[in-house]
CSV table of N, CA and C in Angstrom, one decimal:
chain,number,residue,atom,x,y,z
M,1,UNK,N,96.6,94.1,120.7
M,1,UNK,CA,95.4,93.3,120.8
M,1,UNK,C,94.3,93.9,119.9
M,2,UNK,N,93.5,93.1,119.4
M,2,UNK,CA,92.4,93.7,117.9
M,2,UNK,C,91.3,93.6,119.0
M,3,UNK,N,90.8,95.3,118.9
M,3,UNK,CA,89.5,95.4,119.7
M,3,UNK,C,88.6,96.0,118.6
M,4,UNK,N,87.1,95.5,119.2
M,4,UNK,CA,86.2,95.6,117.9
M,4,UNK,C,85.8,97.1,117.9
M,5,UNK,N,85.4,97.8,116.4
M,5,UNK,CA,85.5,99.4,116.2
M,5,UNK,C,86.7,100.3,116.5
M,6,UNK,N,88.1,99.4,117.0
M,6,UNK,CA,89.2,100.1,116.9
M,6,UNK,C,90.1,100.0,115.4
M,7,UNK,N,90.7,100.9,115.1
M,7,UNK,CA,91.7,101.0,114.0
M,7,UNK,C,92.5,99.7,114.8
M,8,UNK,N,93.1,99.4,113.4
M,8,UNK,CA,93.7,98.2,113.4
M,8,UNK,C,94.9,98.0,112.5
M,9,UNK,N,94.8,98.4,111.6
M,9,UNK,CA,96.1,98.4,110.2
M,9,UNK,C,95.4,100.0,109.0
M,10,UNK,N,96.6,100.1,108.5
M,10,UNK,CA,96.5,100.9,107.5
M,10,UNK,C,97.6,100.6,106.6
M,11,UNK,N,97.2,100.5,105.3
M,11,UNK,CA,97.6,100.5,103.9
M,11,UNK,C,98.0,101.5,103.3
M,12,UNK,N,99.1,102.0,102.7
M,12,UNK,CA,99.2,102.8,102.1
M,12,UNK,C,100.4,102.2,100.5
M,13,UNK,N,99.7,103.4,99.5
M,13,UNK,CA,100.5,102.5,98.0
M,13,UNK,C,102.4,103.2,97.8
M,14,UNK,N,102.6,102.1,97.2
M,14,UNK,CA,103.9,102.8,97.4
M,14,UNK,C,104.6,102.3,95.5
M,15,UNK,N,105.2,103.7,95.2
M,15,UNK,CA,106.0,102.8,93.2
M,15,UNK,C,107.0,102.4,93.6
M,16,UNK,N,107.7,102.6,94.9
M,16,UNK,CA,108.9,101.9,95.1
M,16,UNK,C,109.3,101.3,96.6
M,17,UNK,N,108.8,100.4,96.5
M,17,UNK,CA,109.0,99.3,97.9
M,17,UNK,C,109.9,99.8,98.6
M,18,UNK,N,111.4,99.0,97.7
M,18,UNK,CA,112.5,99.2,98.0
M,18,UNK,C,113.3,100.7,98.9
M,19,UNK,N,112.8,101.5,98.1
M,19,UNK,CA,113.0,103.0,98.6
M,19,UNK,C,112.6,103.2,99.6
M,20,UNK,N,110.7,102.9,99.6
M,20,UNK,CA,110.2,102.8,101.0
M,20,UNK,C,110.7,102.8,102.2
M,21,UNK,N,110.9,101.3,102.2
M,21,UNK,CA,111.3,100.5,103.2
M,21,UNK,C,112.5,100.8,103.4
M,22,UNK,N,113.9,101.4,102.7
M,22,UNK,CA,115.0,101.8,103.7
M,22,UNK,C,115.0,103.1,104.0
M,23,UNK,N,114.0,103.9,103.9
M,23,UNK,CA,113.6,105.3,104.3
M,23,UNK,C,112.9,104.7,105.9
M,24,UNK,N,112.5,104.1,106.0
M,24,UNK,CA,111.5,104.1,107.0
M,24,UNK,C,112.3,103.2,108.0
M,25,UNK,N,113.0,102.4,107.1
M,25,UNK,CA,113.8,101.7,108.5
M,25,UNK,C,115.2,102.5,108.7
M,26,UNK,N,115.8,103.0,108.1
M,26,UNK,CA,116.8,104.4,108.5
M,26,UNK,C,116.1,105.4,109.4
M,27,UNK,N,115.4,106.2,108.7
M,27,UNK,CA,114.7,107.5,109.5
M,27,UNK,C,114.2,107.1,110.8
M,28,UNK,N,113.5,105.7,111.1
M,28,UNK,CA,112.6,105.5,112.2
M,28,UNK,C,112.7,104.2,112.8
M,29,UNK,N,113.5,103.4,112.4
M,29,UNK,CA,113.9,102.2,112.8
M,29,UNK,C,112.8,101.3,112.9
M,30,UNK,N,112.1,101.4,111.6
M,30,UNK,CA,110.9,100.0,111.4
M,30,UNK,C,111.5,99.1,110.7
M,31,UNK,N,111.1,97.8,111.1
M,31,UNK,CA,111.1,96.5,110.5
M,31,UNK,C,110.2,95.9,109.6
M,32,UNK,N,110.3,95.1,108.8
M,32,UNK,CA,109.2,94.7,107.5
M,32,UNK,C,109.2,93.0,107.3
M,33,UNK,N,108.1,92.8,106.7
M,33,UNK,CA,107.8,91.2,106.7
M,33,UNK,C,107.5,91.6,104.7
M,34,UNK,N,107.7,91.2,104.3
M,34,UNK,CA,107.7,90.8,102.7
M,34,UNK,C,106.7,89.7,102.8
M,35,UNK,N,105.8,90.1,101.8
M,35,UNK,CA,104.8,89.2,101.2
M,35,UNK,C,104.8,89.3,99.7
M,36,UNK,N,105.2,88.5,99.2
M,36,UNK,CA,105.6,88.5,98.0
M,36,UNK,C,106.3,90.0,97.3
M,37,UNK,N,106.5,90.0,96.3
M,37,UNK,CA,107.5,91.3,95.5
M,37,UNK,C,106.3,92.5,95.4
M,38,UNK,N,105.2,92.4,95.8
M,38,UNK,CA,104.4,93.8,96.0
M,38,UNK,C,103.5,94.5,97.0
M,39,UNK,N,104.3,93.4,98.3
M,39,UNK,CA,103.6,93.9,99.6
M,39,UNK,C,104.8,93.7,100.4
M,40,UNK,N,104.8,94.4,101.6
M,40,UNK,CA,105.4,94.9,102.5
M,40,UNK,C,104.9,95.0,103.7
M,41,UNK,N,104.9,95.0,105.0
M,41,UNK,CA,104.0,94.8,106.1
M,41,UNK,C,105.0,95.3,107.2
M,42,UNK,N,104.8,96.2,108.3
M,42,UNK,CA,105.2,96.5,109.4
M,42,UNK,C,104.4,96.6,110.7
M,43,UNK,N,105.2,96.4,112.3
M,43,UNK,CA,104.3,96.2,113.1
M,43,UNK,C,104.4,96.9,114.0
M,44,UNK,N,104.3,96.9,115.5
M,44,UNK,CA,104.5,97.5,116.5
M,44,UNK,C,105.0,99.0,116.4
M,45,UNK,N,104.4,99.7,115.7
M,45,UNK,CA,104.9,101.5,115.1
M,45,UNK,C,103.6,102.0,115.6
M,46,UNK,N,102.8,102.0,116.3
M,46,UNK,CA,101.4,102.7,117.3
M,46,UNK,C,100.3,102.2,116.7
M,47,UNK,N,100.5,101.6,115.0
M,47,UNK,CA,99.3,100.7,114.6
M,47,UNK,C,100.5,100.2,113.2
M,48,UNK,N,100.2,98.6,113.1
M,48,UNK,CA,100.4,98.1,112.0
M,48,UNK,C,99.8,98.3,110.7
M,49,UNK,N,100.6,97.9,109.7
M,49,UNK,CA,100.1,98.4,108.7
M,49,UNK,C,101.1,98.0,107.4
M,50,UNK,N,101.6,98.6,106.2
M,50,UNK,CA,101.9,98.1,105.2
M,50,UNK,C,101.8,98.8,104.0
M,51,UNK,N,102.6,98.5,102.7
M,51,UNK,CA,102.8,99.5,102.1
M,51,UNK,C,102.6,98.3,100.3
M,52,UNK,N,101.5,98.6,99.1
M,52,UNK,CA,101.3,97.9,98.6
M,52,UNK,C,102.3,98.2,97.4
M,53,UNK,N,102.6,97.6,96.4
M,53,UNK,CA,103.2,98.4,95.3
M,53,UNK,C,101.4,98.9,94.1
M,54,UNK,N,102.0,100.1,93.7
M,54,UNK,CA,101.4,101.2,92.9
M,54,UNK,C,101.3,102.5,92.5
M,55,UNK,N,101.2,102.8,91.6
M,55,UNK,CA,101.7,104.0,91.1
M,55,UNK,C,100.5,105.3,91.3
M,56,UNK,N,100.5,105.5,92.6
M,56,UNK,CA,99.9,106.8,93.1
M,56,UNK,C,100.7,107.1,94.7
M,57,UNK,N,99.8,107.8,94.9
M,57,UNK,CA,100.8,108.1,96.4
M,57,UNK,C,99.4,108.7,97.4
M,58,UNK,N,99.7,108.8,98.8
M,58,UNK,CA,98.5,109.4,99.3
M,58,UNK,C,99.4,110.6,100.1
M,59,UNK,N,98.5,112.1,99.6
M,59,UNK,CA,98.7,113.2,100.2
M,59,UNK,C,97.7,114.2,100.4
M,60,UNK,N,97.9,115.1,101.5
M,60,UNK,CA,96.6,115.7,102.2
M,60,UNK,C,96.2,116.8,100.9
M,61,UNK,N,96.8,117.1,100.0
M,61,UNK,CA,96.1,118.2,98.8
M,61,UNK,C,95.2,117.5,97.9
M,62,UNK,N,95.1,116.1,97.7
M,62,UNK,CA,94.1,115.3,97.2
M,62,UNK,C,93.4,114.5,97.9
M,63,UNK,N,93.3,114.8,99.3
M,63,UNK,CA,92.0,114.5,100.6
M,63,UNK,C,92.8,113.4,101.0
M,64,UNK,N,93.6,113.3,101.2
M,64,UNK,CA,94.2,111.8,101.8
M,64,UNK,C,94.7,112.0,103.4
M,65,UNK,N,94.6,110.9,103.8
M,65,UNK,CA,94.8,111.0,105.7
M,65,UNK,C,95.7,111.5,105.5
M,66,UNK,N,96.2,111.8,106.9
M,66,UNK,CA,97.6,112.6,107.1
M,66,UNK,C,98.0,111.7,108.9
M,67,UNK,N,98.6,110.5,108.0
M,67,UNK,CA,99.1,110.3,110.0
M,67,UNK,C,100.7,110.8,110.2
M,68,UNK,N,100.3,110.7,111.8
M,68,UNK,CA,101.2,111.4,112.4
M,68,UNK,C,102.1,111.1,113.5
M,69,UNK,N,103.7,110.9,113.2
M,69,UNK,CA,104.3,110.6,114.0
M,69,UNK,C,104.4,111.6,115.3
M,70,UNK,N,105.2,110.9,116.4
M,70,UNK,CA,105.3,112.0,117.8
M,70,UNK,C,107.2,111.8,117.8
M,71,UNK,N,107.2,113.0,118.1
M,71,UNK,CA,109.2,113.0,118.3
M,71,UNK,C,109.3,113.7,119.7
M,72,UNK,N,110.2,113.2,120.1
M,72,UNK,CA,110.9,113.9,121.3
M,72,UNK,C,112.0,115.2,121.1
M,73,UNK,N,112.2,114.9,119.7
M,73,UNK,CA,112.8,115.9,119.1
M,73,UNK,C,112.7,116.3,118.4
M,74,UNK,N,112.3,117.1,117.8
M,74,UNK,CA,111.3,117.2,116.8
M,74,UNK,C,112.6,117.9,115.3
M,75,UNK,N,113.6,118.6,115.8
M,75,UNK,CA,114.4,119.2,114.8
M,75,UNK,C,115.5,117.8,114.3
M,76,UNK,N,116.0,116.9,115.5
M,76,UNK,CA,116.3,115.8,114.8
M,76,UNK,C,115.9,115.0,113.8
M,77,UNK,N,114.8,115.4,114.5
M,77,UNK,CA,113.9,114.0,113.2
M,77,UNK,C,113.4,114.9,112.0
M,78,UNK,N,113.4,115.8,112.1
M,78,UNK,CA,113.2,116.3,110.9
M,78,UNK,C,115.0,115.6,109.7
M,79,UNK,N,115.9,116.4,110.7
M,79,UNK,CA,116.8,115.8,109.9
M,79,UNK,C,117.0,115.1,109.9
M,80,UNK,N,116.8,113.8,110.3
M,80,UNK,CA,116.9,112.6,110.4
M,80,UNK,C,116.5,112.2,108.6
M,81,UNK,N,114.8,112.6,108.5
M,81,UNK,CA,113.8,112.5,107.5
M,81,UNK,C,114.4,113.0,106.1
M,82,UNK,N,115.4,114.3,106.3
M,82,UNK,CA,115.9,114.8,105.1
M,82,UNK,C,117.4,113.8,104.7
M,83,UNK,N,118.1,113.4,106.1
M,83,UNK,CA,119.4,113.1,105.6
M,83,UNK,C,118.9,111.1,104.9
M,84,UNK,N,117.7,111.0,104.9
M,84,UNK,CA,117.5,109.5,104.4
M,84,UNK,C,116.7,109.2,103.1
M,85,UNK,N,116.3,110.1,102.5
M,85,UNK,CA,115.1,110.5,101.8
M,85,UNK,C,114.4,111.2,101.0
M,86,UNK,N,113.8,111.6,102.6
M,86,UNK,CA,112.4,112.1,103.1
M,86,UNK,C,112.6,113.6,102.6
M,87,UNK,N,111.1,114.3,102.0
M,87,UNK,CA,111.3,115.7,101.2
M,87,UNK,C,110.3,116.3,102.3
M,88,UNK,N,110.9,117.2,103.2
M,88,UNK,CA,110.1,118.6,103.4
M,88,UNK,C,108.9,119.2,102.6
M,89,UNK,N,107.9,118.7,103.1
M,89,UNK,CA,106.7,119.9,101.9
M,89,UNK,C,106.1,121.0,103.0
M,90,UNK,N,105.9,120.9,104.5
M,90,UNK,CA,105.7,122.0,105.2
M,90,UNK,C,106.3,121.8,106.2
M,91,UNK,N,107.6,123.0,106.8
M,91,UNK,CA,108.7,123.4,107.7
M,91,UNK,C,107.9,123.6,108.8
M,92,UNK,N,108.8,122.9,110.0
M,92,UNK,CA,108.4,123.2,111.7
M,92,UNK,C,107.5,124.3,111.4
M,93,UNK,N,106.3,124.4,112.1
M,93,UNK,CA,105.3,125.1,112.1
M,93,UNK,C,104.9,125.2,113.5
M,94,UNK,N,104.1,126.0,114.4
M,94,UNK,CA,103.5,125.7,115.2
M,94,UNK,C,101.9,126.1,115.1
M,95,UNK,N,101.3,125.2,116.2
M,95,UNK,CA,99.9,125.2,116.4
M,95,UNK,C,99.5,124.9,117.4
M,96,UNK,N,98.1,125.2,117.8
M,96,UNK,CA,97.7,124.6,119.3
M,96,UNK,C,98.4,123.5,119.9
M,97,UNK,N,99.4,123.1,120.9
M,97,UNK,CA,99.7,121.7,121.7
M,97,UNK,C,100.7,122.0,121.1
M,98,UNK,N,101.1,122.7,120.1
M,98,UNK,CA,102.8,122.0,119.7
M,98,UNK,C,103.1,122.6,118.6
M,99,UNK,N,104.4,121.9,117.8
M,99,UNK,CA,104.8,122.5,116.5
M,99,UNK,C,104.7,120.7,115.9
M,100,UNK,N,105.4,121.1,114.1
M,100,UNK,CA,104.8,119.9,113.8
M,100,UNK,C,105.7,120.4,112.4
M,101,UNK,N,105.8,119.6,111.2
M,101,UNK,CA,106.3,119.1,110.2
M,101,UNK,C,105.8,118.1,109.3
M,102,UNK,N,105.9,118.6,108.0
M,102,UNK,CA,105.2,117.4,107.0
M,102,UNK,C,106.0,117.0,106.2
M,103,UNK,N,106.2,115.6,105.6
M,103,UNK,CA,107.5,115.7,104.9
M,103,UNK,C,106.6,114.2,103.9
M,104,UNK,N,107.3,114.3,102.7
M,104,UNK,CA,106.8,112.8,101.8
M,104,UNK,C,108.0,112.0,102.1
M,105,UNK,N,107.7,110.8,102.0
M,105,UNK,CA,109.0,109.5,101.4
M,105,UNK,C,109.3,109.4,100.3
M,106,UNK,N,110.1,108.4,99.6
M,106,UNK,CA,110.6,108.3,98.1
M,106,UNK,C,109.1,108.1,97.5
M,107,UNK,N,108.3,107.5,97.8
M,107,UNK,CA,106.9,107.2,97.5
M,107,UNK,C,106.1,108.0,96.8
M,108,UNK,N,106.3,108.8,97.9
M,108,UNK,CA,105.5,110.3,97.8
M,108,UNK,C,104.4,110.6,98.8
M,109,UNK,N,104.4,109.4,100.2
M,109,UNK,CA,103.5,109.3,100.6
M,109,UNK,C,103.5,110.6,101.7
M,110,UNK,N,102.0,111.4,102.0
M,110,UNK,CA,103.2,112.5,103.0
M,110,UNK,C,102.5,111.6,104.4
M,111,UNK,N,103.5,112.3,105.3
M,111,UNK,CA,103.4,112.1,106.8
M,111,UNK,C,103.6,113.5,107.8
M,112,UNK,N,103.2,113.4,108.8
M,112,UNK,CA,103.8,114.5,109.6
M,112,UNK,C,104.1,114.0,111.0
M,113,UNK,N,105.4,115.0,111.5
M,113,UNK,CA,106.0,114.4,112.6
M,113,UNK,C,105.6,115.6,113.6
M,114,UNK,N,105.4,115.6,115.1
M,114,UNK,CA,105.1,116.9,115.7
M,114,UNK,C,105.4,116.5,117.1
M,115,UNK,N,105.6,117.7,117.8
M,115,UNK,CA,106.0,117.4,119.6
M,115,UNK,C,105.4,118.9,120.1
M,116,UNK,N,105.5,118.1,121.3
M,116,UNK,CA,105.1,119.0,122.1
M,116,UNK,C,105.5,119.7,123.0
M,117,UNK,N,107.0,119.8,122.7
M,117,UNK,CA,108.5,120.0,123.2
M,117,UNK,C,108.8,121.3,122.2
């Protein structure tokens, strides 16, 4: 449901769609709506959002968000991330509430996945 002053969708650029999107529906079992040959759109993943075509990428050493998935398992899904893709740039770590992992897509976009397990 769209409530006012809540997040709602997020964008992020991607050079290769295609790669994208079967990284993300392998690794994490998302679905995609195509809008024409340079947009991409997914839903029901904790906020919708979408992936444009372009030739940059967003990652946290050039001030870029850093969202974050939650795992029940957290060493699965790591491997999950490596056997579909997905590049390791910082290894299970821990920190306050938990441990946690950052990894990019074919994209280059990074993400981090963390539990509290």
């Amino acid at each position: 449901m769209n409530q006012h002053g809540k997040l709602n969708y997020v964008e992020f650029p991607a050079c290769d769609l295609l790669a994208t999107k079967s990284f993300f529906s392998e690794a994490f079992g998302w679905t995609f709506t195509d809008y024409g040959p340079d947009y991409t759109a997914f839903s029901d993943q904790g906020l919708d959002g979408g992936f444009f075509r372009a030739e940059m990428c967003c990652e946290t050493s050039s001030g870029g968000a850093l969202l974050v998935f939650y795992s029940e398992s957290l060493e699965q899904t790591e491997i999950n991330v490596k056997q579909t893709g997905g590049k390791i740039v910082k290894p299970i770590f821990e920190f306050p509430g938990g441990r946690r992992f950052h990894f990019t897509e074919p994209s280059g976009n990074e993400f981090a996945v963390w539990s509290d397990k």
